[in-house]
CSV table of C-alpha atoms and ligand atoms in Angstrom, one decimal:
chain,number,residue,atom,x,y,z
A,1220,MET,CA,98.0,18.5,65.9
A,1221,SER,CA,101.5,16.9,66.6
A,1222,TYR,CA,104.5,19.3,67.1
A,1223,VAL,CA,106.3,17.5,64.0
A,1224,ASP,CA,103.3,18.7,62.1
A,1225,GLU,CA,102.6,22.4,63.2
A,1226,VAL,CA,106.4,22.9,62.1
A,1227,LEU,CA,105.6,21.6,58.7
A,1228,GLU,CA,102.7,23.7,58.7
A,1229,GLN,CA,104.5,26.7,59.2
A,1230,VAL,CA,107.3,25.9,57.4
A,1231,ILE,CA,105.1,25.8,54.4
A,1232,ARG,CA,103.3,28.8,55.3
A,1233,THR,CA,106.4,31.0,56.4
A,1234,ASN,CA,108.3,30.2,53.3
A,1235,PRO,CA,106.3,30.2,50.5
A,1236,ALA,CA,107.0,29.2,46.7
A,1237,GLN,CA,109.8,27.6,48.0
A,1238,PRO,CA,108.9,23.9,47.0
A,1239,GLU,CA,112.3,22.3,47.3
A,1240,PHE,CA,113.2,23.8,50.8
A,1241,HIS,CA,109.8,22.5,51.7
A,1242,GLN,CA,110.6,19.2,50.4
A,1243,ALA,CA,113.7,18.4,52.0
A,1244,VAL,CA,112.2,19.6,55.5
A,1245,GLN,CA,109.2,17.2,55.2
A,1246,GLU,CA,111.6,14.4,54.3
A,1247,VAL,CA,113.6,15.4,57.7
A,1248,LEU,CA,110.5,16.2,59.7
A,1249,GLU,CA,108.4,12.9,58.6
A,1250,SER,CA,111.5,10.5,59.6
A,1251,LEU,CA,112.1,12.3,62.6
A,1252,ARG,CA,108.6,12.0,64.1
A,1253,VAL,CA,109.5,8.7,66.1
A,1254,VAL,CA,112.3,11.0,68.0
A,1255,ILE,CA,110.6,14.3,68.2
A,1256,GLU,CA,107.7,12.4,69.4
A,1257,LYS,CA,110.1,10.4,72.3
A,1258,ASN,CA,110.6,13.9,73.5
A,1259,GLU,CA,107.8,16.0,72.0
A,1260,ASP,CA,107.4,18.2,75.4
A,1261,ALA,CA,110.9,19.3,75.4
A,1262,TYR,CA,112.0,20.0,71.9
A,1263,ARG,CA,108.2,22.5,71.3
A,1264,LYS,CA,109.2,24.5,74.7
A,1265,ASP,CA,112.6,25.1,73.1
A,1266,ALA,CA,111.1,25.6,70.3
A,1267,LEU,CA,114.2,23.1,68.5
A,1268,LEU,CA,112.5,22.5,65.3
A,1269,GLU,CA,111.6,26.1,64.6
A,1270,ARG,CA,115.0,26.9,65.1
A,1271,ILE,CA,116.4,23.9,63.1
A,1272,THR,CA,113.9,24.9,60.2
A,1273,THR,CA,115.1,28.5,59.9
A,1274,PRO,CA,118.5,29.8,58.9
A,1275,GLU,CA,120.4,31.4,61.0
A,1276,ARG,CA,121.2,33.9,58.1
A,1277,GLN,CA,120.0,34.3,54.9
A,1278,LEU,CA,122.3,36.9,52.3
A,1279,LEU,CA,120.9,37.9,49.1
A,1280,PHE,CA,123.2,40.0,46.6
A,1281,ARG,CA,123.3,42.3,43.5
A,1282,VAL,CA,126.1,40.7,41.3
A,1283,PRO,CA,127.0,43.1,38.3
A,1284,TRP,CA,129.3,42.2,35.7
A,1285,VAL,CA,130.2,42.5,32.0
A,1286,ASP,CA,130.5,40.4,28.8
A,1287,ASP,CA,132.9,40.3,25.9
A,1288,ASN,CA,130.5,43.0,24.9
A,1289,GLY,CA,130.8,45.2,26.8
A,1290,GLN,CA,127.1,44.5,28.0
A,1291,VAL,CA,126.4,44.7,32.2
A,1292,HIS,CA,124.4,41.9,33.3
A,1293,VAL,CA,123.0,41.3,36.1
A,1294,ASN,CA,122.8,38.0,38.7
A,1295,ASN,CA,121.2,37.6,41.9
A,1296,GLY,CA,123.9,36.1,44.6
A,1297,TYR,CA,122.5,33.9,47.6
A,1298,ARG,CA,124.3,32.9,50.6
A,1299,VAL,CA,122.1,31.2,53.7
A,1300,GLN,CA,124.4,30.1,56.7
A,1301,PHE,CA,121.6,27.7,58.1
A,1302,ASN,CA,123.2,26.4,61.4
A,1303,SER,CA,126.5,26.8,63.3
A,1304,ALA,CA,125.8,24.5,66.0
A,1305,ILE,CA,129.3,22.2,65.6
A,1306,GLY,CA,131.5,24.6,63.4
A,1307,PRO,CA,131.6,26.9,60.6
A,1308,TYR,CA,129.3,26.8,58.1
A,1309,LYS,CA,130.3,24.7,55.5
A,1310,GLY,CA,128.9,24.0,52.1
A,1311,GLY,CA,129.4,24.8,48.2
A,1312,LEU,CA,128.4,27.9,46.0
A,1313,ARG,CA,125.6,26.7,42.9
A,1314,LEU,CA,125.9,28.3,39.3
A,1315,HIS,CA,123.3,27.7,37.6
A,1316,PRO,CA,119.9,29.8,36.3
A,1317,SER,CA,117.9,27.0,38.3
A,1318,VAL,CA,119.1,28.7,41.4
A,1319,ASN,CA,117.0,30.5,43.4
A,1320,LEU,CA,116.2,31.1,47.2
A,1321,GLY,CA,114.2,28.0,47.7
A,1322,VAL,CA,116.9,25.7,45.9
A,1323,ILE,CA,120.0,27.5,48.3
A,1324,LYS,CA,118.2,27.3,51.3
A,1325,PHE,CA,116.7,23.1,50.5
A,1326,LEU,CA,120.6,22.4,49.8
A,1327,GLY,CA,121.4,24.3,53.5
A,1328,PHE,CA,119.2,22.4,55.8
A,1329,GLU,CA,120.3,19.1,53.8
A,1330,GLN,CA,123.8,20.2,54.3
A,1331,VAL,CA,123.0,20.3,58.2
A,1332,PHE,CA,122.7,17.0,58.7
A,1333,LYS,CA,125.2,15.5,56.4
A,1334,ASN,CA,127.8,17.2,58.3
A,1335,SER,CA,127.1,16.4,61.0
A,1336,LEU,CA,127.3,12.3,59.8
A,1337,THR,CA,129.9,12.6,58.7
A,1338,GLY,CA,132.0,12.9,62.6
A,1339,LEU,CA,133.7,16.7,61.3
A,1340,PRO,CA,132.9,20.1,63.2
A,1341,ILE,CA,131.7,22.1,60.2
A,1342,GLY,CA,128.0,23.8,60.2
A,1343,GLY,CA,125.5,24.0,57.6
A,1344,GLY,CA,125.2,26.6,54.5
A,1345,LYS,CA,124.9,26.9,50.6
A,1346,GLY,CA,125.1,29.5,48.4
A,1347,GLY,CA,125.0,30.7,44.6
A,1348,SER,CA,124.1,32.2,41.7
A,1349,ASP,CA,121.2,32.0,39.3
A,1350,PHE,CA,124.5,32.9,36.5
A,1351,ASP,CA,124.7,29.9,33.9
A,1352,PRO,CA,128.3,29.8,32.5
A,1353,LYS,CA,127.4,28.0,30.3
A,1354,GLY,CA,128.9,29.4,27.2
A,1355,LYS,CA,130.8,32.1,28.8
A,1356,SER,CA,134.2,32.8,28.0
A,1357,ASP,CA,137.1,32.5,30.9
A,1358,ARG,CA,137.4,36.9,31.0
A,1359,GLU,CA,133.2,36.7,31.8
A,1360,ILE,CA,133.5,34.1,33.8
A,1361,MET,CA,136.1,35.8,36.6
A,1362,ALA,CA,134.2,39.0,36.3
A,1363,PHE,CA,130.9,37.2,37.3
A,1364,CYS,CA,133.5,35.1,40.0
A,1365,GLN,CA,135.1,38.3,41.2
A,1366,SER,CA,132.1,40.6,41.6
A,1367,PHE,CA,130.0,38.1,43.0
A,1368,MET,CA,133.3,37.7,46.2
A,1369,THR,CA,133.4,41.2,46.2
A,1370,GLU,CA,130.3,41.4,47.7
A,1371,LEU,CA,130.8,37.8,49.5
A,1372,TYR,CA,134.1,37.9,51.0
A,1373,LYS,CA,132.2,40.6,53.8
A,1374,TYR,CA,130.5,37.2,55.1
A,1375,ILE,CA,132.9,34.6,55.0
A,1376,GLY,CA,136.3,33.7,56.4
A,1377,ALA,CA,138.0,30.7,57.4
A,1378,ASP,CA,136.5,29.9,61.0
A,1379,THR,CA,133.4,31.7,60.2
A,1380,ASP,CA,132.1,30.3,56.4
A,1381,VAL,CA,134.4,28.0,54.2
A,1382,PRO,CA,132.4,27.6,51.0
A,1383,ALA,CA,132.7,24.8,48.3
A,1384,GLY,CA,132.1,23.9,44.8
A,1385,ASP,CA,129.0,22.4,43.3
A,1386,ILE,CA,127.1,22.5,39.8
A,1387,GLY,CA,128.6,25.1,37.9
A,1388,THR,CA,131.4,26.1,40.7
A,1389,GLY,CA,134.9,23.7,39.4
A,1390,ALA,CA,138.6,24.3,40.3
A,1391,ARG,CA,138.1,27.6,37.6
A,1392,GLU,CA,136.1,29.5,39.7
A,1393,ILE,CA,136.9,28.4,43.0
A,1394,GLY,CA,140.1,29.8,42.0
A,1395,TYR,CA,139.2,33.2,40.4
A,1396,MET,CA,136.8,33.5,43.7
A,1397,PHE,CA,140.0,32.2,46.0
A,1398,GLY,CA,141.9,35.1,44.3
A,1399,GLN,CA,139.2,37.9,44.2
A,1400,TYR,CA,139.3,37.1,48.3
A,1401,LYS,CA,142.8,37.2,49.0
A,1402,ARG,CA,143.2,40.5,47.5
A,1403,ILE,CA,140.4,42.4,49.0
A,1404,ARG,CA,141.2,40.9,52.3
A,1405,GLY,CA,145.0,40.8,52.1
A,1406,VAL,CA,145.1,37.2,53.5
A,1407,PHE,CA,145.7,33.8,52.4
A,1408,GLU,CA,144.0,31.5,54.7
A,1409,GLY,CA,141.8,28.5,53.8
A,1410,VAL,CA,138.5,30.5,52.6
A,1411,LEU,CA,136.9,28.5,50.0
A,1412,THR,CA,137.5,24.7,49.6
A,1413,GLY,CA,138.2,22.8,46.0
A,1414,LYS,CA,141.6,25.1,45.9
A,1415,GLY,CA,143.7,23.9,43.0
A,1416,LEU,CA,146.5,22.1,44.6
A,1417,THR,CA,149.3,24.9,44.0
A,1418,TYR,CA,147.8,27.2,46.7
A,1419,GLY,CA,146.4,25.0,49.1
A,1420,GLY,CA,143.8,22.8,47.6
A,1421,SER,CA,143.8,18.7,49.0
A,1422,LEU,CA,145.0,15.8,46.8
A,1423,ALA,CA,141.8,13.8,46.2
A,1424,ARG,CA,139.5,16.8,47.2
A,1425,THR,CA,137.9,16.7,43.1
A,1426,GLU,CA,137.3,12.5,43.5
A,1427,ALA,CA,136.2,12.7,47.0
A,1428,THR,CA,132.2,12.8,46.2
A,1429,GLY,CA,132.5,10.2,43.9
A,1430,TYR,CA,134.8,7.6,45.5
A,1431,GLY,CA,133.2,8.0,49.3
A,1432,LEU,CA,129.6,7.5,47.6
A,1433,LEU,CA,130.8,3.7,46.4
A,1434,TYR,CA,133.1,3.2,49.6
A,1435,LEU,CA,129.6,4.0,51.1
A,1436,THR,CA,127.8,1.8,48.1
A,1437,GLU,CA,130.3,-1.6,48.9
A,1438,GLU,CA,129.4,-1.1,53.0
A,1439,MET,CA,126.3,-1.2,52.4
A,1440,LEU,CA,125.8,-3.6,50.2
A,1441,ARG,CA,128.3,-6.1,52.1
A,1442,CYS,CA,126.5,-5.6,55.6
A,1443,ASN,CA,123.4,-6.7,53.9
A,1444,GLY,CA,125.0,-10.0,52.5
A,1445,LYS,CA,125.9,-8.5,48.6
A,1446,GLU,CA,128.6,-7.6,47.0
A,1447,LEU,CA,129.7,-4.7,44.4
A,1448,ALA,CA,132.1,-6.4,42.4
A,1449,GLY,CA,130.7,-7.7,39.3
A,1450,LYS,CA,127.4,-5.6,39.0
A,1451,THR,CA,125.9,-3.5,36.9
A,1452,VAL,CA,125.9,-0.3,37.8
A,1453,VAL,CA,123.7,3.2,36.3
A,1454,VAL,CA,125.1,6.5,36.6
A,1455,SER,CA,123.3,9.7,36.0
A,1456,GLY,CA,125.0,12.9,35.4
A,1457,ALA,CA,128.3,13.8,33.2
A,1458,GLY,CA,130.0,16.3,36.1
A,1459,ASN,CA,132.5,15.6,38.9
A,1460,VAL,CA,130.6,13.4,41.3
A,1461,ALA,CA,129.2,10.9,38.0
A,1462,THR,CA,132.6,11.0,37.0
A,1463,TYR,CA,134.7,9.5,39.7
A,1464,ALA,CA,131.9,7.5,41.1
A,1465,ILE,CA,132.0,5.4,37.8
A,1466,GLN,CA,135.8,5.1,38.0
A,1467,LYS,CA,135.9,3.8,41.2
A,1468,ALA,CA,133.0,1.8,40.6
A,1469,TRP,CA,135.3,0.0,38.0
A,1470,GLN,CA,138.3,0.0,40.5
A,1471,LEU,CA,136.2,-1.9,42.6
A,1472,GLY,CA,135.4,-4.5,40.4
A,1473,ALA,CA,131.9,-3.0,39.2
A,1474,LYS,CA,130.4,-1.9,35.8
A,1475,PRO,CA,129.1,1.5,35.0
A,1476,VAL,CA,127.1,1.4,32.1
A,1477,THR,CA,125.7,4.7,31.4
A,1478,CYS,CA,126.1,8.5,32.1
A,1479,SER,CA,124.2,11.3,31.0
A,1480,ASP,CA,124.3,15.6,31.0
A,1481,SER,CA,121.3,17.6,30.8
A,1482,THR,CA,120.6,16.9,27.3
A,1483,GLY,CA,121.2,13.4,26.7
A,1484,TRP,CA,122.2,10.0,28.2
A,1485,VAL,CA,124.8,7.7,26.9
A,1486,TYR,CA,124.2,3.4,27.2
A,1487,ASP,CA,128.4,2.2,27.0
A,1488,PRO,CA,127.0,-1.8,27.0
A,1489,ASP,CA,131.3,-2.6,27.5
A,1490,GLY,CA,131.3,-0.1,30.3
A,1491,ILE,CA,132.0,3.7,30.4
A,1492,ASP,CA,135.2,4.6,29.4
A,1493,VAL,CA,136.6,7.4,32.1
A,1494,ASP,CA,139.4,8.5,30.0
A,1495,VAL,CA,136.4,9.5,27.0
A,1496,LEU,CA,134.2,11.1,29.6
A,1497,LYS,CA,137.0,13.2,31.4
A,1498,ASP,CA,138.1,14.5,27.5
A,1499,VAL,CA,134.6,15.2,26.4
A,1500,LYS,CA,133.2,17.1,29.9
A,1501,GLU,CA,136.2,18.0,31.8
A,1502,VAL,CA,138.4,19.0,28.8
A,1503,ARG,CA,136.5,20.0,25.9
A,1504,ARG,CA,133.2,20.6,28.4
A,1505,ALA,CA,131.5,19.0,25.1
A,1506,ARG,CA,127.9,17.1,24.8
A,1507,LEU,CA,127.8,13.5,25.4
A,1508,THR,CA,127.2,13.2,21.7
A,1509,GLU,CA,131.3,13.6,21.5
A,1510,TYR,CA,131.4,11.3,23.9
A,1511,VAL,CA,130.0,8.1,21.9
A,1512,LYS,CA,132.3,9.1,18.6
A,1513,ALA,CA,134.8,7.9,20.4
A,1514,ARG,CA,132.6,4.9,21.0
A,1515,PRO,CA,131.2,3.5,18.4
A,1516,ASN,CA,129.5,0.5,20.5
A,1517,ALA,CA,127.4,3.1,22.8
A,1518,GLN,CA,124.3,4.9,22.6
A,1519,TYR,CA,123.6,8.4,22.5
A,1520,HIS,CA,119.4,9.4,23.8
A,1521,GLU,CA,118.4,12.9,23.7
A,1522,GLY,CA,116.0,13.4,27.0
A,1523,ARG,CA,116.2,11.5,30.1
A,1524,GLY,CA,116.2,7.9,30.4
A,1525,VAL,CA,118.9,6.5,32.3
A,1526,TRP,CA,117.1,4.4,34.7
A,1527,SER,CA,115.4,2.2,32.3
A,1528,VAL,CA,118.7,0.7,31.3
A,1529,PRO,CA,118.8,-3.0,33.5
A,1530,CYS,CA,121.2,-2.7,36.4
A,1531,ASP,CA,121.9,-3.6,39.9
A,1532,VAL,CA,123.0,-0.7,41.5
A,1533,ALA,CA,121.4,2.7,41.0
A,1534,LEU,CA,123.7,6.2,41.3
A,1535,PRO,CA,122.1,9.2,41.0
A,1536,CYS,CA,124.4,11.3,40.5
A,1537,ALA,CA,123.5,14.8,38.2
A,1538,THR,CA,120.8,16.9,40.2
A,1539,GLN,CA,117.6,17.6,42.2
A,1540,ASN,CA,114.1,15.3,41.7
A,1541,GLU,CA,115.6,13.5,38.8
A,1542,LEU,CA,114.7,9.9,39.5
A,1543,HIS,CA,111.1,10.0,40.1
A,1544,LEU,CA,108.3,7.0,41.0
A,1545,GLU,CA,108.1,5.6,37.3
A,1546,ASP,CA,111.7,5.6,37.1
A,1547,ALA,CA,112.2,3.6,41.0
A,1548,GLU,CA,108.5,1.3,39.5
A,1549,MET,CA,111.6,0.7,36.3
A,1550,LEU,CA,113.7,-0.1,38.8
A,1551,VAL,CA,112.7,-2.1,40.5
A,1552,LYS,CA,111.3,-4.3,37.8
A,1553,ASN,CA,114.2,-4.7,36.2
A,1554,GLY,CA,115.6,-6.1,39.1
A,1555,CYS,CA,118.1,-3.2,40.9
A,1556,PHE,CA,118.4,-3.9,44.9
A,1557,ALA,CA,120.3,-0.9,45.7
A,1558,VAL,CA,120.1,3.0,45.2
A,1559,ALA,CA,122.3,5.4,46.5
A,1560,GLU,CA,122.4,8.9,45.9
A,1561,GLY,CA,125.8,10.6,44.5
A,1562,ALA,CA,123.5,14.2,43.7
A,1563,ASN,CA,121.8,16.2,46.3
A,1564,MET,CA,118.0,14.8,46.8
A,1565,PRO,CA,117.8,13.4,43.3
A,1566,THR,CA,114.6,11.3,44.9
A,1567,THR,CA,111.3,12.4,44.5
A,1568,LEU,CA,109.5,11.2,48.0
A,1569,ASP,CA,107.2,8.6,45.8
A,1570,ALA,CA,110.1,7.3,44.5
A,1571,THR,CA,111.9,7.0,47.4
A,1572,LYS,CA,109.2,5.5,49.4
A,1573,TYR,CA,108.3,2.7,46.4
A,1574,LEU,CA,111.9,2.3,46.4
A,1575,GLN,CA,112.2,1.7,50.6
A,1576,ASP,CA,108.6,-0.7,50.3
A,1577,HIS,CA,110.1,-3.1,47.2
A,1578,GLY,CA,113.4,-3.8,49.5
A,1579,VAL,CA,115.6,-1.4,47.6
A,1580,LEU,CA,118.6,-0.6,49.8
A,1581,PHE,CA,118.2,3.5,49.9
A,1582,CYS,CA,120.9,5.5,51.3
A,1583,PRO,CA,120.0,9.1,50.8
A,1584,GLY,CA,122.8,11.8,50.0
A,1585,LYS,CA,123.0,13.3,52.6
A,1586,ALA,CA,124.9,10.0,53.8
A,1587,ALA,CA,125.9,8.8,50.4
A,1588,ASN,CA,127.7,12.0,49.1
A,1589,ALA,CA,129.1,13.3,52.1
A,1590,GLY,CA,132.6,12.3,50.9
A,1591,GLY,CA,132.8,16.1,49.3
A,1592,VAL,CA,132.4,18.0,52.1
A,1593,ALA,CA,134.4,15.3,54.7
A,1594,THR,CA,137.7,15.8,52.4
A,1595,SER,CA,136.6,19.6,52.5
A,1596,ALA,CA,137.0,19.3,56.2
A,1597,LEU,CA,140.2,18.1,55.6
A,1598,GLU,CA,141.3,20.1,53.1
A,1599,MET,CA,140.9,22.5,55.8
A,1600,SER,CA,142.6,21.0,58.5
A,1601,GLN,CA,145.4,20.7,55.9
A,1602,ASN,CA,145.3,24.6,55.7
A,1603,SER,CA,145.6,25.3,59.1
A,1604,GLU,CA,148.4,22.6,59.7
A,1605,ARG,CA,149.9,24.6,56.8
A,1606,LEU,CA,150.4,20.9,55.8
A,1607,SER,CA,149.5,19.3,52.9
A,1608,TRP,CA,148.8,14.9,53.2
A,1609,THR,CA,149.8,12.4,50.5
A,1610,PHE,CA,146.3,11.5,48.3
A,1611,GLU,CA,146.7,7.8,49.9
A,1612,GLU,CA,146.2,9.4,53.3
A,1613,VAL,CA,143.3,11.8,52.2
A,1614,ASP,CA,141.8,8.8,50.1
A,1615,SER,CA,142.0,6.5,53.5
A,1616,LYS,CA,140.6,9.3,55.9
A,1617,LEU,CA,137.6,9.0,53.7
A,1618,LYS,CA,137.0,5.9,53.1
A,1619,THR,CA,137.0,5.8,57.2
A,1620,ILE,CA,134.5,7.7,57.1
A,1621,MET,CA,132.5,6.5,54.6
A,1622,VAL,CA,132.0,3.4,56.1
A,1623,ASN,CA,131.2,4.9,59.6
A,1624,ILE,CA,129.2,7.1,58.5
A,1625,PHE,CA,126.5,3.8,57.0
A,1626,HIS,CA,127.5,2.6,60.6
A,1627,ASN,CA,125.8,5.8,62.3
A,1628,LEU,CA,122.6,5.9,60.4
A,1629,ASP,CA,122.6,2.1,60.1
A,1630,ASN,CA,123.0,1.7,63.7
A,1631,ALA,CA,120.2,5.1,64.5
A,1632,ALA,CA,118.2,3.1,62.2
A,1633,LYS,CA,118.0,-0.1,64.4
A,1634,GLU,CA,118.2,1.8,67.9
A,1635,TYR,CA,114.5,3.3,66.9
A,1636,GLY,CA,113.5,0.2,65.6
A,1637,MET,CA,113.5,0.9,62.2
A,1638,GLU,CA,116.4,-1.3,60.5
A,1639,GLY,CA,117.2,-0.7,57.3
A,1640,ASN,CA,115.5,2.7,56.9
A,1641,TYR,CA,118.4,4.5,56.1
A,1642,VAL,CA,117.1,7.9,55.0
A,1643,ALA,CA,115.4,8.2,58.7
A,1644,GLY,CA,119.1,6.7,60.1
A,1645,ALA,CA,121.1,9.4,58.2
A,1646,ASN,CA,118.2,12.2,59.6
A,1647,ILE,CA,118.2,10.9,63.5
A,1648,ALA,CA,121.9,10.6,63.6
A,1649,GLY,CA,122.5,14.1,61.8
A,1650,LEU,CA,119.8,15.5,63.9
A,1651,LEU,CA,121.0,14.2,66.8
A,1652,LYS,CA,124.4,15.6,67.6
A,1653,VAL,CA,123.1,19.5,66.5
A,1654,ALA,CA,120.5,19.4,68.6
A,1655,ASN,CA,122.6,18.3,71.8
A,1656,ALA,CA,125.4,21.3,70.9
A,1657,MET,CA,122.2,23.9,70.0
A,1658,THR,CA,120.6,22.4,73.3
A,1659,ALA,CA,124.1,23.3,75.0
A,1660,GLN,CA,124.8,26.4,73.7
A,1661,GLY,CA,121.3,27.9,74.9
A,1662,ILE,CA,118.9,30.1,72.9
A,1663,ILE,CA,120.6,31.1,70.2
B,3093,NDP,P1,128.7,18.8,37.9
B,3093,NDP,O1,128.0,20.9,37.6
B,3093,NDP,O2,129.8,18.8,37.6
B,3093,NDP,O3,127.9,18.3,36.9
B,3093,NDP,C1,126.4,18.5,37.0
B,3093,NDP,C2,126.0,17.0,36.2
B,3093,NDP,O4,124.5,17.1,36.1
B,3093,NDP,C3,126.5,17.3,34.8
B,3093,NDP,O5,126.6,16.1,33.9
B,3093,NDP,C4,125.0,18.4,34.2
B,3093,NDP,O6,125.3,18.3,32.5
B,3093,NDP,C5,124.1,17.4,35.1
B,3093,NDP,N1,123.1,18.4,35.2
B,3093,NDP,C6,122.6,19.6,36.0
B,3093,NDP,N2,121.7,19.9,35.7
B,3093,NDP,C7,120.2,19.1,35.4
B,3093,NDP,C8,119.7,18.7,35.1
B,3093,NDP,N3,118.6,20.0,35.6
B,3093,NDP,N4,118.7,18.0,34.5
B,3093,NDP,C9,120.0,16.5,34.0
B,3093,NDP,N5,121.5,16.8,34.0
B,3093,NDP,C10,121.7,17.5,34.8
B,3093,NDP,O7,128.4,19.3,39.6
B,3093,NDP,P2,128.4,18.3,40.4
B,3093,NDP,O8,128.7,16.6,40.0
B,3093,NDP,O9,129.4,18.8,41.1
B,3093,NDP,O10,127.1,18.1,41.5
B,3093,NDP,C11,126.0,16.7,40.9
B,3093,NDP,C12,125.4,16.4,42.3
B,3093,NDP,O11,126.0,16.4,43.5
B,3093,NDP,C13,124.3,17.9,42.7
B,3093,NDP,O12,123.1,17.6,43.3
B,3093,NDP,C14,125.7,18.8,43.8
B,3093,NDP,O13,124.6,19.2,44.6
B,3093,NDP,C15,125.3,16.9,45.0
B,3093,NDP,N6,126.9,16.9,45.0
B,3093,NDP,C16,128.0,17.5,44.8
B,3093,NDP,C17,129.5,17.3,45.5
B,3093,NDP,C18,130.8,17.5,45.1
B,3093,NDP,O14,131.9,17.5,45.4
B,3093,NDP,N7,130.9,17.9,43.5
B,3093,NDP,C19,129.5,17.2,46.8
B,3093,NDP,C20,128.1,16.3,47.2
B,3093,NDP,C21,127.6,16.7,46.5
B,3093,NDP,P3,125.6,19.3,31.8
B,3093,NDP,O15,127.1,18.8,31.7
B,3093,NDP,O16,124.9,19.5,30.5
B,3093,NDP,O17,125.3,20.3,32.3
């Protein structure tokens, strides 16, 4: 049995009931086969793949909190410190009822490669809780965040592990967590990113993932003889990533026509109105049914369905496994020629393969959505310097990073004879740096 197959089999056997983690490892290892097989004996002797697929540390803890009626609730808290070979652990905190250890491990594993691709000195980690922020009062959110940080603070720090936002963890939650960390530790340090601008946050961090996605997509299209301007773009999600992807798509001359949330989706033939979307989702925290009330030409549909809208470019920006094989078939049938993932692992393995087999330019999330973590690393730099850069400064660094990421993975794919396979390119480029650093640091 090949080394890759051996490790895959072992990961599935020793991490039972963690399908998302298995999927992420399988996607990475399959596309790395050609690299591993070139150095199989050395990698096997050093157990490099076993080490890279096993988190350095997995923290599971109880998070008790009291609701507005005095009722005590208990949630599960997680922090998986996956790999610190190239820098302090870095990765977001997800607050969503679907969170479990397997989900956090898949996200942490992907984060290792993503962070490596940015070219910045950051290792990979991820955390969160199965707490559902929806429908909770501000006081209940604060109670949860303070309790969560009362345990988490023991394991994090500006030079060890720097968490950030993710699904369900926005500026409000980061603020409550930062306040509690500072109160317990008595130090004002850049222990979290995604902070508010008045206490160490970076300009352009809010926009970074969505903007970065579009910078990379534009470069991918340009290098393939196409352009983004004038194209119809279909976006899923209506959160942080989707909103700023839609905004930047407009700025680059494209027309984004859809968005979605966990209950339904909107098609706006005139293009999504970003101000209305922000008002509904960021200010009023309401459902997308409110969007169509303000935009009479727009249509609201229950359930899933954005991928049925004809488009040139598709940007899944909601959550994992939201673009299935039948969606990929529909996209190809309708003439879509590029898919770039704003969310983490939104495309299933069979859908990815179908898109690639049908000549669709496909950029995986670990590269396409790396703008968020890259700008988080820029926030860490500003905190260390005790300086704040202008929006334009951060945005221009972000654009350079995204363009470099694309060329990095494009070149890696070419070097290993897989031109145009950006999934393989991202995994190869991400792995080589981490593997070299791990090897240099000995068996740890
Ligand atoms: P948000 O919580 O701001 O938004 C998530 C959006 O996806 C919401 O519209 C939500 O709907 C929808 N959604 C969530 N779960 C589901 C589901 N099961 N089915 C359908 N829709 C769903 O999160 P972000 O925009 O920050 O994150 C989106 C994705 O991007 C995630 O995969 C995240 O890991 C990834 N990512 C985020 C980064 C960031 O900087 N924020 C950085 C890199 C990756 P509803 O409004 O109903 O909750």
